[in-house]
mmCIF file of N, CA, C and O in Angstrom:
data_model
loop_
_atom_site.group_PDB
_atom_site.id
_atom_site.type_symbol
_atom_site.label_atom_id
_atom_site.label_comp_id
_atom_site.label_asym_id
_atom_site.label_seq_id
_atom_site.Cartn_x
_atom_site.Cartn_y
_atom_site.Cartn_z
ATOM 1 N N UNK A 1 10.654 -20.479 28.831
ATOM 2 C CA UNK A 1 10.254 -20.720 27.457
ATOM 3 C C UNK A 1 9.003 -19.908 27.111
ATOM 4 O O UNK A 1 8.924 -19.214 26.098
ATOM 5 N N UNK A 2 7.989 -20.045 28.060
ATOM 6 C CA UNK A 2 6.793 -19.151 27.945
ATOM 7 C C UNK A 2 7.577 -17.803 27.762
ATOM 8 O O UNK A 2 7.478 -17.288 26.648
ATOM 9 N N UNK A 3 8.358 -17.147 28.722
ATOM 10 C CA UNK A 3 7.994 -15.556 28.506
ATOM 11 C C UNK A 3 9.105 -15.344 27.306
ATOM 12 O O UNK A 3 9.552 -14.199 27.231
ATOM 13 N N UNK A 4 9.634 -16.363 26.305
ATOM 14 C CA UNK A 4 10.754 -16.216 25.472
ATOM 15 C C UNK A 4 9.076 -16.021 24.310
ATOM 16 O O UNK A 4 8.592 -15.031 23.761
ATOM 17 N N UNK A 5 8.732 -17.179 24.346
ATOM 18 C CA UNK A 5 7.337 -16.940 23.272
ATOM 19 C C UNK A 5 6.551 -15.247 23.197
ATOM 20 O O UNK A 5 6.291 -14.390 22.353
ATOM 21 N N UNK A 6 6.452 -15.409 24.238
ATOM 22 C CA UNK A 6 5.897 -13.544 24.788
ATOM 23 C C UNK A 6 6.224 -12.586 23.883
ATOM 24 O O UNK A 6 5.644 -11.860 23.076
ATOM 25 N N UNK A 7 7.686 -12.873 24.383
ATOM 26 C CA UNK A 7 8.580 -11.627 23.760
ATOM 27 C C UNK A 7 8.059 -11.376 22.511
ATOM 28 O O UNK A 7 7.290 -10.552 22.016
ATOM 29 N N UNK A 8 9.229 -13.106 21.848
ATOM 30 C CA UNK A 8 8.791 -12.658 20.244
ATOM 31 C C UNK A 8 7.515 -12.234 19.895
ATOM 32 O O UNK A 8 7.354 -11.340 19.064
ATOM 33 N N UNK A 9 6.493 -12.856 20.512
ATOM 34 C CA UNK A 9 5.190 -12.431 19.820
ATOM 35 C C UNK A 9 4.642 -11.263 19.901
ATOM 36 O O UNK A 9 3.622 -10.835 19.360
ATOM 37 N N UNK A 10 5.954 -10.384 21.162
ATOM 38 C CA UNK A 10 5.508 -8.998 21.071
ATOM 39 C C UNK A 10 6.572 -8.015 19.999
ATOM 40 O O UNK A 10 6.105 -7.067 19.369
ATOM 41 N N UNK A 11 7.535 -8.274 19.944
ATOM 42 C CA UNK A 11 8.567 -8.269 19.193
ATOM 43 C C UNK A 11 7.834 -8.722 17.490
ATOM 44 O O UNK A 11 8.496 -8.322 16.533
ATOM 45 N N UNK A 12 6.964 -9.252 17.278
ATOM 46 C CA UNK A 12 6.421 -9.523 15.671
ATOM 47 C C UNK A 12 4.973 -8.427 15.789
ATOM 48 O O UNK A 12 4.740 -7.603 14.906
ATOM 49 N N UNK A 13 4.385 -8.537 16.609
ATOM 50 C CA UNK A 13 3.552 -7.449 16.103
ATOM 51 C C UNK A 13 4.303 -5.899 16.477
ATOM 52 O O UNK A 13 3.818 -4.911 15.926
ATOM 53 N N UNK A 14 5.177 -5.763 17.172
ATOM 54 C CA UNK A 14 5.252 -4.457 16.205
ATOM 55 C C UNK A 14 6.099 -4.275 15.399
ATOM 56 O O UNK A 14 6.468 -3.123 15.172
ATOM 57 N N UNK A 15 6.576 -5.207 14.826
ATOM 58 C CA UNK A 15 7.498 -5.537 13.653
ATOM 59 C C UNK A 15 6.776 -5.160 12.149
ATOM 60 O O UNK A 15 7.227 -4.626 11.136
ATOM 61 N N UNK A 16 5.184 -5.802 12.575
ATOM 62 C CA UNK A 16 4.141 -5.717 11.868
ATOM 63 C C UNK A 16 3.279 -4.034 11.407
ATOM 64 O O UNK A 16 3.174 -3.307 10.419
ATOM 65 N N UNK A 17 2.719 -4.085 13.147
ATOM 66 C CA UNK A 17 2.691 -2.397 12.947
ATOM 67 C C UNK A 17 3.311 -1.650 12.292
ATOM 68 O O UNK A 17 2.710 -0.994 11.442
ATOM 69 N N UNK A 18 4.873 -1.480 12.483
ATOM 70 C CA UNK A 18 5.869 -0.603 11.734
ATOM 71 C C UNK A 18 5.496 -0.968 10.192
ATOM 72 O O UNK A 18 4.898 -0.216 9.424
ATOM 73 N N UNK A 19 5.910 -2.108 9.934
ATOM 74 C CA UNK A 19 5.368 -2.549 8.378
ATOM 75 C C UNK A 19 4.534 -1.794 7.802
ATOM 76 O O UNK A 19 4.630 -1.402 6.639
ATOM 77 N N UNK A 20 3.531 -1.501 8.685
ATOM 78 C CA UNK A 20 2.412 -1.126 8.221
ATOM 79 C C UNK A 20 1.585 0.187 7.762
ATOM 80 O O UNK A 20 0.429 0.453 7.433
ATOM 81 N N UNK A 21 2.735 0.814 7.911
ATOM 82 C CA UNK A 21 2.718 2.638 7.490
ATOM 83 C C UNK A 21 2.822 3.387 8.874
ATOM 84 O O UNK A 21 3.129 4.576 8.960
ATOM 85 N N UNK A 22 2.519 2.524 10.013
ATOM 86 C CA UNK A 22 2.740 3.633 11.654
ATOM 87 C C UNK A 22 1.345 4.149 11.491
ATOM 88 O O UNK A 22 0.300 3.501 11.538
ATOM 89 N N UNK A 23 1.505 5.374 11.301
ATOM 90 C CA UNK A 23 0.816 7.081 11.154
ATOM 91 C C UNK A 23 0.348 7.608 9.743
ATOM 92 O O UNK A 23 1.041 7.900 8.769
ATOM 93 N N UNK A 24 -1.035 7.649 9.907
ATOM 94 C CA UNK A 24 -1.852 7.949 8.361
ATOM 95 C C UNK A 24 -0.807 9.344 7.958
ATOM 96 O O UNK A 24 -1.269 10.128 7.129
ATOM 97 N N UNK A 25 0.416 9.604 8.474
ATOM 98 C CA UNK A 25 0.944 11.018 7.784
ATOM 99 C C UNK A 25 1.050 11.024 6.553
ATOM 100 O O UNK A 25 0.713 11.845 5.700
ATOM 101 N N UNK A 26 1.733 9.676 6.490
ATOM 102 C CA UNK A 26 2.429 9.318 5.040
ATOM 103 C C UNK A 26 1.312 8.469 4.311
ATOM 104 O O UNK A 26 1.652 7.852 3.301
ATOM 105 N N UNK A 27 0.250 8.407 4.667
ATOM 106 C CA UNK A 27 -0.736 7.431 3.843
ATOM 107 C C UNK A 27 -1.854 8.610 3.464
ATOM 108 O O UNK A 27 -2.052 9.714 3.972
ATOM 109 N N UNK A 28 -2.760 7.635 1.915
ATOM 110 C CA UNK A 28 -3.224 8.810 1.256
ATOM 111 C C UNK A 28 -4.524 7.502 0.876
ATOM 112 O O UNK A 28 -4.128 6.391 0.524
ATOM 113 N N UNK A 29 -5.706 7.722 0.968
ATOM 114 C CA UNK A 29 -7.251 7.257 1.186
ATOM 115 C C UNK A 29 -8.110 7.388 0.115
ATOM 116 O O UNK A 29 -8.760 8.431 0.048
ATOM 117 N N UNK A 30 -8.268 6.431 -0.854
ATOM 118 C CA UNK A 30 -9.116 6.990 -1.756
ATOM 119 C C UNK A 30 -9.368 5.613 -2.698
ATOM 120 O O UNK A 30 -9.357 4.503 -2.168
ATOM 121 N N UNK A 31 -9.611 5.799 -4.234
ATOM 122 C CA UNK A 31 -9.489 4.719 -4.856
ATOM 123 C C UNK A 31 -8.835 5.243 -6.214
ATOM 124 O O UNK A 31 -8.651 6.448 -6.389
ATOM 125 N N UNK A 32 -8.460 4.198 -7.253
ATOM 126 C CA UNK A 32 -7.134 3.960 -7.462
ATOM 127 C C UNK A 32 -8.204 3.872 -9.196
ATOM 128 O O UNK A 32 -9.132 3.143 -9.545
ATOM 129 N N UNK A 33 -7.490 4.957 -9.854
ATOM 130 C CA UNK A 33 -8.440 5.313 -11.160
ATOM 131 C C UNK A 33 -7.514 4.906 -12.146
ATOM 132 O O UNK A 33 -8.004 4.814 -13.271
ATOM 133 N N UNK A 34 -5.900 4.543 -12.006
ATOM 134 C CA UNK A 34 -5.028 4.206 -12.981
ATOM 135 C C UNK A 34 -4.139 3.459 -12.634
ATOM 136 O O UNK A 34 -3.693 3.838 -11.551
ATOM 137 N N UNK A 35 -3.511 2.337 -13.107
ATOM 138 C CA UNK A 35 -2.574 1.686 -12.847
ATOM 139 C C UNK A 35 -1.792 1.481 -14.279
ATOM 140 O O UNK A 35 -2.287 1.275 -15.388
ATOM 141 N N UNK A 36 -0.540 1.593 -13.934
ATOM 142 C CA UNK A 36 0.601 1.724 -15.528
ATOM 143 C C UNK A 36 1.107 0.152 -14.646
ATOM 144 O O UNK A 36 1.366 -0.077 -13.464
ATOM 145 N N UNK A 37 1.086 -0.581 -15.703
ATOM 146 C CA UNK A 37 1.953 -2.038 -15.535
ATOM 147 C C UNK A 37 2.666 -1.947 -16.645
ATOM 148 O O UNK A 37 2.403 -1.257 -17.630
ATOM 149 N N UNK A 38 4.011 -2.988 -16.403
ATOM 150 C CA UNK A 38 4.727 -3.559 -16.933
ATOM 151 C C UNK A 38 4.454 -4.888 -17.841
ATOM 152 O O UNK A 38 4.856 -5.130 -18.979
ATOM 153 N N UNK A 39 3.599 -5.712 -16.923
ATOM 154 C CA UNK A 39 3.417 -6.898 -16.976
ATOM 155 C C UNK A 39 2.192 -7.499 -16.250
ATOM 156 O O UNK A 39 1.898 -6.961 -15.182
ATOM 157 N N UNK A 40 1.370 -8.625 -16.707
ATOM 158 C CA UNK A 40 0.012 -8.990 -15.457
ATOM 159 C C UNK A 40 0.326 -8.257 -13.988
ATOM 160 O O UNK A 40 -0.480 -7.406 -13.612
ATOM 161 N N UNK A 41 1.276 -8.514 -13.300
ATOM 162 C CA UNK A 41 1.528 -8.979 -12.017
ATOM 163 C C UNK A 41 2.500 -8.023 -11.921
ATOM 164 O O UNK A 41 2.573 -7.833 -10.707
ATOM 165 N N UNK A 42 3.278 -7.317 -12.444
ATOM 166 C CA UNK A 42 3.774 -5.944 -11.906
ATOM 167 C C UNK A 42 3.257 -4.706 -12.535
ATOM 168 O O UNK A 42 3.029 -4.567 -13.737
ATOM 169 N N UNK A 43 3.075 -3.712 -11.490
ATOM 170 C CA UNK A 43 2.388 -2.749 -11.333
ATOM 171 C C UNK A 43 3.915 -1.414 -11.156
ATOM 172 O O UNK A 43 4.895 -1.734 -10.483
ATOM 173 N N UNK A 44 3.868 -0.439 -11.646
ATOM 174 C CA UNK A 44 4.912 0.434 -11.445
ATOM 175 C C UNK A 44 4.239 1.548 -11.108
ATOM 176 O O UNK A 44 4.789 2.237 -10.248
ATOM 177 N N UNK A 45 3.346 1.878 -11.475
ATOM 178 C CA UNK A 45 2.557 3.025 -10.468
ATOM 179 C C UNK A 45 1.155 3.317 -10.637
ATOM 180 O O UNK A 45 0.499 3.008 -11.631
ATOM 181 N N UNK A 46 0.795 3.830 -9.782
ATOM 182 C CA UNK A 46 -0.880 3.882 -9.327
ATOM 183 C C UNK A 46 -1.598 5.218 -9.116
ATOM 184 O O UNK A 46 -1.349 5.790 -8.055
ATOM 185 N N UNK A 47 -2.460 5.806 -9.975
ATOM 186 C CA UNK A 47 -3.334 7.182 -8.951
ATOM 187 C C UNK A 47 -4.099 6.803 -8.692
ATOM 188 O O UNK A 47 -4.851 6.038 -9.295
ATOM 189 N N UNK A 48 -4.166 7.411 -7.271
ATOM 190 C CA UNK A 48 -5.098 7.503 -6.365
ATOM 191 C C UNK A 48 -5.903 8.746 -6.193
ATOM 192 O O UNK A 48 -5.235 9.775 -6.099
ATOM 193 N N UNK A 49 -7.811 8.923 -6.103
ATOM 194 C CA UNK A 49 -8.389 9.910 -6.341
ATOM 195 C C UNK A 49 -9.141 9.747 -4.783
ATOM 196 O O UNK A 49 -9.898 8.903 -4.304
ATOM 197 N N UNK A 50 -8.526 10.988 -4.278
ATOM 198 C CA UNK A 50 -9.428 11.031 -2.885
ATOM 199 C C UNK A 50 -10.401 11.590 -2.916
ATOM 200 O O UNK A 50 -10.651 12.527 -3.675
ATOM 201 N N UNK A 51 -11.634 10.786 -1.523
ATOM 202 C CA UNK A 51 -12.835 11.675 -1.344
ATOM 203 C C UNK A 51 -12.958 13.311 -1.783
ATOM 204 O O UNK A 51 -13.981 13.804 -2.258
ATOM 205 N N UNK A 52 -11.710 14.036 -1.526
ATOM 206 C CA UNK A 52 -11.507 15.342 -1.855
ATOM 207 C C UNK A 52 -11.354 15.589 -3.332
ATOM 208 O O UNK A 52 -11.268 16.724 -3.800
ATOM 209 N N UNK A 53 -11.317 14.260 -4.195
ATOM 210 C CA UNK A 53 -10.640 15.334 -5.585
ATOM 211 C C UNK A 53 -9.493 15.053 -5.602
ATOM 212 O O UNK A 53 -9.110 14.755 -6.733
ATOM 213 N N UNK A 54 -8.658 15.005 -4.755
ATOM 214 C CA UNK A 54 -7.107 14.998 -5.142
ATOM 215 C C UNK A 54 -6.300 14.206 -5.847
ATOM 216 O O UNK A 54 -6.628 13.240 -5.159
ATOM 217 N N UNK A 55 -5.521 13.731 -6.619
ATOM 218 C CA UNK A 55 -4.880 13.061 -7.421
ATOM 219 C C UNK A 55 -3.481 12.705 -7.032
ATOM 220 O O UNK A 55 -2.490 13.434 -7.070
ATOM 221 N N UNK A 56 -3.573 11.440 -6.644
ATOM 222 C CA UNK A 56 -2.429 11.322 -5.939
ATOM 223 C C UNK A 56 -1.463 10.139 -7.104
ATOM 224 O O UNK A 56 -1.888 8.988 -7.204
ATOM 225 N N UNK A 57 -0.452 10.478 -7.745
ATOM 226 C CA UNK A 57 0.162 9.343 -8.263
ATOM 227 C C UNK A 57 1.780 8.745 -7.749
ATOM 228 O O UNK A 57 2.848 9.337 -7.596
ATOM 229 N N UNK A 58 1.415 7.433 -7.590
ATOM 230 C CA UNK A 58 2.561 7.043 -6.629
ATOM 231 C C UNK A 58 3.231 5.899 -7.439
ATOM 232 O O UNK A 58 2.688 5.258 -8.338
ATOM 233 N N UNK A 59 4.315 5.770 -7.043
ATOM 234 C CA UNK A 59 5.164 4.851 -7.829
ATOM 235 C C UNK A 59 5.043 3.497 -6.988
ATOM 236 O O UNK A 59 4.742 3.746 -5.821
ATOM 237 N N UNK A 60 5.212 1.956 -7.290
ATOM 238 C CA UNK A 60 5.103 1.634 -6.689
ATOM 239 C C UNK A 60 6.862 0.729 -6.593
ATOM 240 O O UNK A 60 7.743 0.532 -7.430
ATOM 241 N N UNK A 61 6.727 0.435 -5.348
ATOM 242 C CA UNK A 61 8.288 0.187 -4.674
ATOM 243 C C UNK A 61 8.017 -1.706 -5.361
ATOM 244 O O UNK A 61 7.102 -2.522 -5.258
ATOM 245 N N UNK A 62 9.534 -1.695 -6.117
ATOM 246 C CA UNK A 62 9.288 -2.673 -6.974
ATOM 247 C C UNK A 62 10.513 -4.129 -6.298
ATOM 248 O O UNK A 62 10.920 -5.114 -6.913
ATOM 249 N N UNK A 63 10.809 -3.675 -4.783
ATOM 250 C CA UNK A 63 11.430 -4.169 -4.356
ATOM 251 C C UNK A 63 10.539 -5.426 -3.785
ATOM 252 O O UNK A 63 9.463 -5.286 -3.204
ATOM 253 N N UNK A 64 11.168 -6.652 -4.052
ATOM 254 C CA UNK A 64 10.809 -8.148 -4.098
ATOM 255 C C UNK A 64 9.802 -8.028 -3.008
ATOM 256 O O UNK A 64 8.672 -8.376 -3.351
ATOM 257 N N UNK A 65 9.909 -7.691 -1.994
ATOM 258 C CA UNK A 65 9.253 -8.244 -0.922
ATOM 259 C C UNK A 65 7.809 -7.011 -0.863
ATOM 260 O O UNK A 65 6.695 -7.247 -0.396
ATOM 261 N N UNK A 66 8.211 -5.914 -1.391
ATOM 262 C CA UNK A 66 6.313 -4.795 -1.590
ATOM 263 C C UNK A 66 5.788 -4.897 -2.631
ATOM 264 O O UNK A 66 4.610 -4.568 -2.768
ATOM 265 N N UNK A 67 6.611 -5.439 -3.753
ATOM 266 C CA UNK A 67 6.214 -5.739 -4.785
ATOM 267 C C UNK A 67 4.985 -6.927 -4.912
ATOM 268 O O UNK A 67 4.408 -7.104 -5.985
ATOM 269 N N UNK A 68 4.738 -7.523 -3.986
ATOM 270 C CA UNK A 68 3.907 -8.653 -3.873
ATOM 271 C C UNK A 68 2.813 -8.132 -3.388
ATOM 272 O O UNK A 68 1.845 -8.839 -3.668
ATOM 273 N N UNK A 69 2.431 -6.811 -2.528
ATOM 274 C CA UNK A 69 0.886 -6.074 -2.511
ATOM 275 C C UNK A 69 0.756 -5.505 -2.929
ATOM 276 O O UNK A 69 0.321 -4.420 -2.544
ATOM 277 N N UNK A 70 1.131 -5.921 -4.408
ATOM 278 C CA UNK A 70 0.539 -4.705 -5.775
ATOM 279 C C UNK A 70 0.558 -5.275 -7.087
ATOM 280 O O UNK A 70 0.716 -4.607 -8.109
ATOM 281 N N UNK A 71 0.397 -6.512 -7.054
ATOM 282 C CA UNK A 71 0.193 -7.095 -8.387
ATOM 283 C C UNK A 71 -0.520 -6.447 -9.235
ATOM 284 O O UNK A 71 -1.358 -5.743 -8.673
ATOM 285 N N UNK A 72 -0.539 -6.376 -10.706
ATOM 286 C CA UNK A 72 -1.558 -5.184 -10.960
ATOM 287 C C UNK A 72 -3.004 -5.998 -11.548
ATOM 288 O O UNK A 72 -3.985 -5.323 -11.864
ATOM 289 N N UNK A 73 -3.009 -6.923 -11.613
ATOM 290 C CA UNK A 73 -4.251 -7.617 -11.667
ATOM 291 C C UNK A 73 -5.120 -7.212 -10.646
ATOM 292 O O UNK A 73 -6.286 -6.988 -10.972
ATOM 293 N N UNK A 74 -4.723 -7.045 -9.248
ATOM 294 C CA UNK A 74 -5.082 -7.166 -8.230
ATOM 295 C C UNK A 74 -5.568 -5.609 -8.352
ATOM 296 O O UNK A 74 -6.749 -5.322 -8.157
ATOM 297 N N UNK A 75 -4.916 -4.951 -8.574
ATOM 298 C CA UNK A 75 -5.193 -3.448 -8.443
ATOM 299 C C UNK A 75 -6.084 -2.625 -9.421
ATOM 300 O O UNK A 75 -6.745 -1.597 -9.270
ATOM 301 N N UNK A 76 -5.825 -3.583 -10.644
ATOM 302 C CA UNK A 76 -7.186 -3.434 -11.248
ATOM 303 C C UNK A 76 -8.461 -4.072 -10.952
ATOM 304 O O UNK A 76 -9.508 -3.654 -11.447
ATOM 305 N N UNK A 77 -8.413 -4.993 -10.223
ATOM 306 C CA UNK A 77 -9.972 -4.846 -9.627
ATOM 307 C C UNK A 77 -10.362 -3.722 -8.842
ATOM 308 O O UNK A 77 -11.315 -2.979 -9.079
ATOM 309 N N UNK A 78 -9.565 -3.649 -7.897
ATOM 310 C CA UNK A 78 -9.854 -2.219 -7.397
ATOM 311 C C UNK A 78 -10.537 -1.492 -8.188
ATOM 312 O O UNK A 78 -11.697 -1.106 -8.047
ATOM 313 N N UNK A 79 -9.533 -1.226 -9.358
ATOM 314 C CA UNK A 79 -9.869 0.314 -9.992
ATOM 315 C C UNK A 79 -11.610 -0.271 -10.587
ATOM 316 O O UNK A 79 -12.702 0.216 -10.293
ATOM 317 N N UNK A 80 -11.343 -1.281 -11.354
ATOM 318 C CA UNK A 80 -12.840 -1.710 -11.854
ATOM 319 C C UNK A 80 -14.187 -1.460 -10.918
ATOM 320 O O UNK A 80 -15.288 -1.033 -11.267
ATOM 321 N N UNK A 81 -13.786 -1.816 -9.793
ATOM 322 C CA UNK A 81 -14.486 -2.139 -8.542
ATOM 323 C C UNK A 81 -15.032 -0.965 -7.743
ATOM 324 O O UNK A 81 -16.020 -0.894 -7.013
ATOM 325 N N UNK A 82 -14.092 -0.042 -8.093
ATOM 326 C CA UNK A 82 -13.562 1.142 -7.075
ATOM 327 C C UNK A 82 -13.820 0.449 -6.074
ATOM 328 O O UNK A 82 -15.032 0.253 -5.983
ATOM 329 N N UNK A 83 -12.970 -0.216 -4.926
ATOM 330 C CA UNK A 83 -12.578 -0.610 -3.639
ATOM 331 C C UNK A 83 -12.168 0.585 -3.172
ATOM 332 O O UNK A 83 -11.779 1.234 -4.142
ATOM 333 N N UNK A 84 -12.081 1.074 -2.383
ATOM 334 C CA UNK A 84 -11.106 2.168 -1.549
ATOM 335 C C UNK A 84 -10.069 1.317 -1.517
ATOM 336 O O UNK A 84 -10.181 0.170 -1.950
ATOM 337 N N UNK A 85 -8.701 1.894 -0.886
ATOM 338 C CA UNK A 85 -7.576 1.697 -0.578
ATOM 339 C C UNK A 85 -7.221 2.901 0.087
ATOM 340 O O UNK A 85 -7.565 4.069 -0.095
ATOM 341 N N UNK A 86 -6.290 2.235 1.077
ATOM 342 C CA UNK A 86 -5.221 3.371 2.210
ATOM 343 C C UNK A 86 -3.914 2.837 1.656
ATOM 344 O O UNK A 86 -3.731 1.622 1.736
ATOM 345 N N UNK A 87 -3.003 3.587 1.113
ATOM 346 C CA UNK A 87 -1.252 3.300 0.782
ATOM 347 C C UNK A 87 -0.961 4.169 1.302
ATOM 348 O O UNK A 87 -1.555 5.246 1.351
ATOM 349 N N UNK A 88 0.411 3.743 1.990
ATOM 350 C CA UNK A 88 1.608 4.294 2.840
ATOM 351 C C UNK A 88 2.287 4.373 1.932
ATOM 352 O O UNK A 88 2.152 3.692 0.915
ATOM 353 N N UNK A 89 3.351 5.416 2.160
ATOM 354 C CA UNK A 89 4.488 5.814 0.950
ATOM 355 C C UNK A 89 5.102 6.479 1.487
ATOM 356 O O UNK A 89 4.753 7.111 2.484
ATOM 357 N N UNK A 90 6.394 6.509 0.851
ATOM 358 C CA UNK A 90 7.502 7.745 0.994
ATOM 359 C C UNK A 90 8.105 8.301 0.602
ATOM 360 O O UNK A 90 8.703 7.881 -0.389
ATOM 361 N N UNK A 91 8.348 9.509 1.055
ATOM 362 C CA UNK A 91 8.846 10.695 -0.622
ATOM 363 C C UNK A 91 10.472 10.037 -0.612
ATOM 364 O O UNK A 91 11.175 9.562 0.279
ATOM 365 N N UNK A 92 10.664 10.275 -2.077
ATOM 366 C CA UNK A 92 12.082 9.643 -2.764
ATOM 367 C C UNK A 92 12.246 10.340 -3.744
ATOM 368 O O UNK A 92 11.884 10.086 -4.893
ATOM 369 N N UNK A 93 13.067 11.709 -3.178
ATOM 370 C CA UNK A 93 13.572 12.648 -4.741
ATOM 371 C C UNK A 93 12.365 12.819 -5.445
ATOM 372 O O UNK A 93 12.080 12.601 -6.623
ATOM 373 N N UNK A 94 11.480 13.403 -4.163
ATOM 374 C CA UNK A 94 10.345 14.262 -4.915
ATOM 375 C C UNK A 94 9.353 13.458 -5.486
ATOM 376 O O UNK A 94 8.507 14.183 -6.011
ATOM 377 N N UNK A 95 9.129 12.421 -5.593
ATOM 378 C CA UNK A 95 8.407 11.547 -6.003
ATOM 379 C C UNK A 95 7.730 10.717 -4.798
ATOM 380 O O UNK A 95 8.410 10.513 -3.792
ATOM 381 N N UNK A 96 6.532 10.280 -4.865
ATOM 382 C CA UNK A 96 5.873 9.602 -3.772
ATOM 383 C C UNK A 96 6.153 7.807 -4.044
ATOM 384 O O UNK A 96 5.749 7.554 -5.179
ATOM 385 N N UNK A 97 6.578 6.832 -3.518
ATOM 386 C CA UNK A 97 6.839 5.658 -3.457
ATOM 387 C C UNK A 97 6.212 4.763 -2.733
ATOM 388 O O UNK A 97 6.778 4.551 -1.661
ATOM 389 N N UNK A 98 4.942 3.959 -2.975
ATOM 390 C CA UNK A 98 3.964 3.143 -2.203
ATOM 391 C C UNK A 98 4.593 1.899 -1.681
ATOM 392 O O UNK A 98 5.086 1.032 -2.403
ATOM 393 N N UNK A 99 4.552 1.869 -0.541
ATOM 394 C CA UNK A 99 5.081 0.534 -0.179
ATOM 395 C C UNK A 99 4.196 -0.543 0.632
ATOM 396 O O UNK A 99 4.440 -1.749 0.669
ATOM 397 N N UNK A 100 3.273 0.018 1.186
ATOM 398 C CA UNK A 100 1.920 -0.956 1.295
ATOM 399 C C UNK A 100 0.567 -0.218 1.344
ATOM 400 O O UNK A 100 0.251 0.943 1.603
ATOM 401 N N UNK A 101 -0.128 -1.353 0.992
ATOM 402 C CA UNK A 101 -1.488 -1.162 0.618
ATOM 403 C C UNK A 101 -2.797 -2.120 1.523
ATOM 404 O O UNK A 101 -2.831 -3.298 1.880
ATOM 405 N N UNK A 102 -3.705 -1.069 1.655
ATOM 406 C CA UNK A 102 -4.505 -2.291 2.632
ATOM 407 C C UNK A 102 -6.038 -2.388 2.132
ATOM 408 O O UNK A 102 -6.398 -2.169 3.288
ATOM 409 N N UNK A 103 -6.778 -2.468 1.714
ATOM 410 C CA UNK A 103 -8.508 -2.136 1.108
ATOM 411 C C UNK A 103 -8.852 -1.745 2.572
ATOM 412 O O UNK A 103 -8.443 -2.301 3.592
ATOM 413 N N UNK A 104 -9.807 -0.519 2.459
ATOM 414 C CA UNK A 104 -10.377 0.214 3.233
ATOM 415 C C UNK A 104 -12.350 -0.183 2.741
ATOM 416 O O UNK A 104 -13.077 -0.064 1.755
ATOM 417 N N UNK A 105 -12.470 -0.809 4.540
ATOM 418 C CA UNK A 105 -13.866 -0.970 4.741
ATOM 419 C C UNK A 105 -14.960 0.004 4.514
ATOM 420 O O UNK A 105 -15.308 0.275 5.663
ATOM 421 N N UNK A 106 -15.582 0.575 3.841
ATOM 422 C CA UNK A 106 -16.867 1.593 3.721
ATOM 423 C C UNK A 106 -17.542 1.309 4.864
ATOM 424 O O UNK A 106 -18.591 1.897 5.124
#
């Protein structure tokens, strides 16, 4: 029973990890100067302005379950705030698609 607990609990964190973007390849570091909503609480896409200048605008993945770390209330504090943020994404027909988001510590 113990090494059945093990497992899973090794089996959920990297269930988690993966979740979690892997590899900064696909993730982009900065803070978040625009958000286009729909509605309070949905958010459809976000730019992001990195330390560099760069302008990153990403759509955000509006599927039930990523859709919930991007409320856009939430993301406008950010922007108000300027919080940093790190989002993972993935290209989709040329377009960048955010699927999680984490606030980045200064």
């Amino acid at each position: 029973m113990r090494r059945l607990a093990l497992v899973l609990l090794t089996l959920t964190v990297m269930a988690v990890a993966a979740g979690c973007g892997g590899s900064d390849e696909n993730a982009v570091t900065g803070v978040i100067i625009d958000v286009r909503a729909s509605s309070f609480e949905t958010a459809e896409s976000i730019t992001v302005r990195t330390k560099d200048g760069e302008l990153w605008e990403l759509a955000v993945d509006l599927d039930e379950e990523s859709a919930r770390g991007f409320p856009a209330s939430h993301l406008r504090v950010h922007m108000a705030e300027v919080f940093p943020v790190r989002v993972w994404y993935r290209d989709d027909g040329g377009r960048h698609v955010a699927y999680h988001m984490e606030d980045v510590a200064e």
